[in-house]
Coordinates of C-alpha atoms in Angstrom, one line a residue:
M1 CA -23.1 18.9 11.7
K2 CA -24.9 16.3 13.8
K3 CA -24.4 12.5 13.4
H4 CA -27.9 12.0 11.9
E5 CA -27.2 14.7 9.3
L6 CA -23.9 13.1 8.4
E7 CA -25.6 9.7 8.0
K8 CA -28.0 11.1 5.4
L9 CA -25.2 12.7 3.4
E10 CA -24.2 10.9 0.2
F11 CA -21.3 12.4 -1.8
G12 CA -22.0 10.4 -5.0
N13 CA -19.5 11.4 -7.7
W14 CA -17.9 14.2 -5.8
P15 CA -15.0 15.0 -6.0
L16 CA -14.4 12.1 -8.4
P17 CA -16.6 9.4 -9.8
E18 CA -17.6 7.1 -6.9
K19 CA -15.9 4.1 -8.5
A20 CA -12.6 6.0 -8.5
C21 CA -13.1 7.2 -4.9
T22 CA -13.8 3.6 -3.8
E23 CA -10.6 2.2 -5.4
I24 CA -8.4 5.1 -4.1
G25 CA -9.8 4.5 -0.6
R26 CA -9.2 0.8 -0.9
M27 CA -5.6 1.5 -2.1
H28 CA -4.9 3.7 0.9
A29 CA -6.4 1.4 3.4
L30 CA -4.4 -1.5 2.0
W31 CA -1.2 0.5 1.9
N32 CA -1.7 1.5 5.6
S33 CA -2.2 -2.1 6.6
M34 CA 0.8 -3.2 4.6
E35 CA 3.0 -0.5 6.0
N36 CA 1.9 -1.4 9.6
T37 CA 2.7 -5.1 8.8
L38 CA 6.2 -4.0 7.6
S39 CA 6.7 -2.3 11.0
L40 CA 5.4 -5.3 12.9
L41 CA 7.8 -7.6 11.0
I42 CA 10.7 -5.3 11.5
G43 CA 10.0 -5.5 15.2
K44 CA 9.9 -9.3 15.0
L45 CA 13.2 -9.4 13.1
A46 CA 14.7 -7.2 15.8
G47 CA 13.7 -9.6 18.5
Y48 CA 10.4 -8.1 19.7
N49 CA 8.1 -11.1 19.5
D50 CA 5.3 -9.9 21.7
I51 CA 2.8 -8.2 19.4
K52 CA 1.7 -6.0 22.3
D53 CA 5.3 -4.7 22.8
M54 CA 5.2 -1.0 21.9
R55 CA 8.9 -0.5 21.5
P56 CA 9.1 -1.3 17.7
Y57 CA 6.1 1.0 17.2
I58 CA 7.8 3.8 19.1
L59 CA 11.0 3.3 17.1
L60 CA 9.4 3.1 13.7
N61 CA 6.3 5.3 13.9
H62 CA 7.9 8.4 12.5
T63 CA 10.2 6.7 9.9
T64 CA 9.6 7.1 6.2
F65 CA 8.7 4.1 4.1
Q66 CA 12.2 4.1 2.6
E67 CA 13.8 4.1 6.0
K68 CA 11.6 1.1 6.9
L69 CA 12.7 -0.7 3.7
D70 CA 16.4 0.0 4.6
I71 CA 15.9 -1.3 8.2
F72 CA 14.0 -4.4 6.9
G73 CA 16.7 -5.2 4.4
S74 CA 19.6 -4.7 6.9
L75 CA 17.9 -6.9 9.4
C76 CA 17.3 -9.7 6.9
D77 CA 20.8 -9.4 5.6
F78 CA 22.2 -9.5 9.1
L79 CA 20.1 -12.5 10.1
K80 CA 20.3 -14.6 6.9
S81 CA 23.3 -16.7 8.1
D82 CA 21.1 -18.0 11.0
Y83 CA 17.9 -18.0 9.0
P84 CA 18.7 -18.9 5.4
H85 CA 15.2 -18.4 4.2
L86 CA 15.8 -14.7 4.7
S87 CA 18.2 -14.7 1.7
K88 CA 15.1 -14.1 -0.5
Y89 CA 14.5 -10.7 1.1
P90 CA 15.7 -8.7 -2.1
Q91 CA 12.7 -10.1 -4.0
V92 CA 10.4 -8.9 -1.2
I93 CA 12.0 -5.5 -1.1
S94 CA 11.6 -5.3 -4.9
K95 CA 7.8 -6.0 -4.6
L96 CA 7.6 -3.4 -1.8
K97 CA 9.3 -0.8 -4.0
T98 CA 7.0 -1.6 -6.9
A99 CA 4.0 -1.2 -4.6
Q100 CA 5.4 2.1 -3.4
K101 CA 5.9 3.4 -6.9
Q102 CA 2.4 2.4 -7.9
R103 CA 0.8 4.0 -4.8
N104 CA 2.8 7.2 -5.2
I105 CA 1.4 7.7 -8.7
F106 CA -2.0 8.1 -7.2
T107 CA -1.1 9.6 -3.8
H108 CA 1.2 12.5 -4.8
Q109 CA -0.5 13.7 -7.9
T110 CA -3.8 15.5 -8.7
F111 CA -7.0 13.9 -9.9
I112 CA -9.2 15.8 -12.2
Y113 CA -12.7 14.7 -13.3
N114 CA -13.5 16.1 -16.7
V115 CA -17.3 16.1 -16.5
E116 CA -17.8 17.1 -20.1
K117 CA -15.8 14.1 -21.4
D118 CA -16.7 11.8 -18.4
E119 CA -12.9 11.1 -18.1
L120 CA -10.7 10.8 -15.1
E121 CA -7.4 12.7 -15.6
L122 CA -4.2 12.7 -13.6
A123 CA -2.1 15.8 -13.5
T124 CA 1.5 14.9 -12.7
S125 CA 4.5 17.1 -12.0
S126 CA 8.2 16.8 -11.1
T127 CA 10.6 19.4 -10.1
R128 CA 13.8 17.3 -10.0
G129 CA 16.3 19.4 -11.9
K130 CA 13.6 21.1 -14.0
L131 CA 9.8 21.4 -14.0
K132 CA 8.0 18.7 -15.9
T133 CA 4.2 18.5 -16.0
N134 CA 1.7 16.2 -17.7
V135 CA -2.0 15.5 -17.7
R136 CA -3.2 12.1 -18.9
I137 CA -6.4 10.2 -18.9
I138 CA -6.4 7.3 -16.5
N139 CA -8.9 4.6 -15.7
V140 CA -9.9 2.8 -12.5
E141 CA -8.1 -0.3 -13.6
E142 CA -4.8 1.5 -13.2
I143 CA -5.7 2.1 -9.5
K144 CA -6.7 -1.6 -9.2
K145 CA -3.2 -2.5 -10.5
A146 CA -1.7 -0.5 -7.7
I147 CA -3.9 -2.4 -5.2
I148 CA -2.8 -5.7 -6.6
D149 CA 0.9 -4.7 -6.3
I150 CA 0.4 -3.7 -2.6
D151 CA -1.5 -6.9 -1.9
E152 CA 1.3 -9.0 -3.4
A153 CA 4.0 -7.2 -1.5
N154 CA 2.1 -7.8 1.7
V155 CA 1.8 -11.5 0.9
A156 CA 5.5 -11.7 0.1
M157 CA 6.4 -10.2 3.5
Y158 CA 4.2 -12.7 5.3
E159 CA 5.7 -15.6 3.5
L160 CA 9.3 -14.5 4.1
I161 CA 9.0 -13.7 7.7
L162 CA 6.1 -15.7 9.1
F163 CA 6.2 -18.8 6.8
R164 CA 2.6 -18.2 5.9
K165 CA 1.7 -19.0 2.3
L166 CA -1.3 -16.7 1.7
K167 CA -3.3 -16.3 -1.5
P168 CA -3.5 -12.6 -2.4
V169 CA -6.9 -11.2 -1.7
W170 CA -7.4 -10.1 -5.3
K171 CA -6.9 -13.7 -6.5
K172 CA -9.5 -14.9 -4.0
I173 CA -11.9 -12.3 -5.5
I174 CA -11.2 -13.5 -9.0
D175 CA -11.6 -17.1 -8.0
G176 CA -15.0 -16.3 -6.4
E177 CA -14.0 -17.4 -2.9
K178 CA -16.6 -16.4 -0.3
K179 CA -14.3 -15.4 2.5
V180 CA -12.1 -12.4 1.8

């Protein structure tokens, strides 16, 4: 398909209502940004201060999120005697785990759009020990909650490591601030 054909293509409510697709996309984009920030901050804690230094990227690129959390926690714990502000790292890790849990709900399950009922459903399953399945109606606000949790975890990391007190983007939107 040529570029001009792709430019004319509009998916509308396929495969899910456009509003849901937008929020799912936003959630994934924000998650990727947050996870990259975590890697960058791990590099900083490990002594790689030059943002262009590729060594932390090389070391962390293929690690799982849980491994990154473990590394982040270990570095903060190791360095907290020299940098007492790092003693707040367990609260940041808690926020990161909450964000991960919320994201995983929408990343590792199956969305179904029930056209007849105009409802968005989420089919979930677990195979830990025994098979458990469930289908429940969800709404876009549940996805937005995951977005908020990811944003707040990102802000908490910035504050802990970079001493930057940032306002979460979702609060800026609610407050009607122009620049986001």
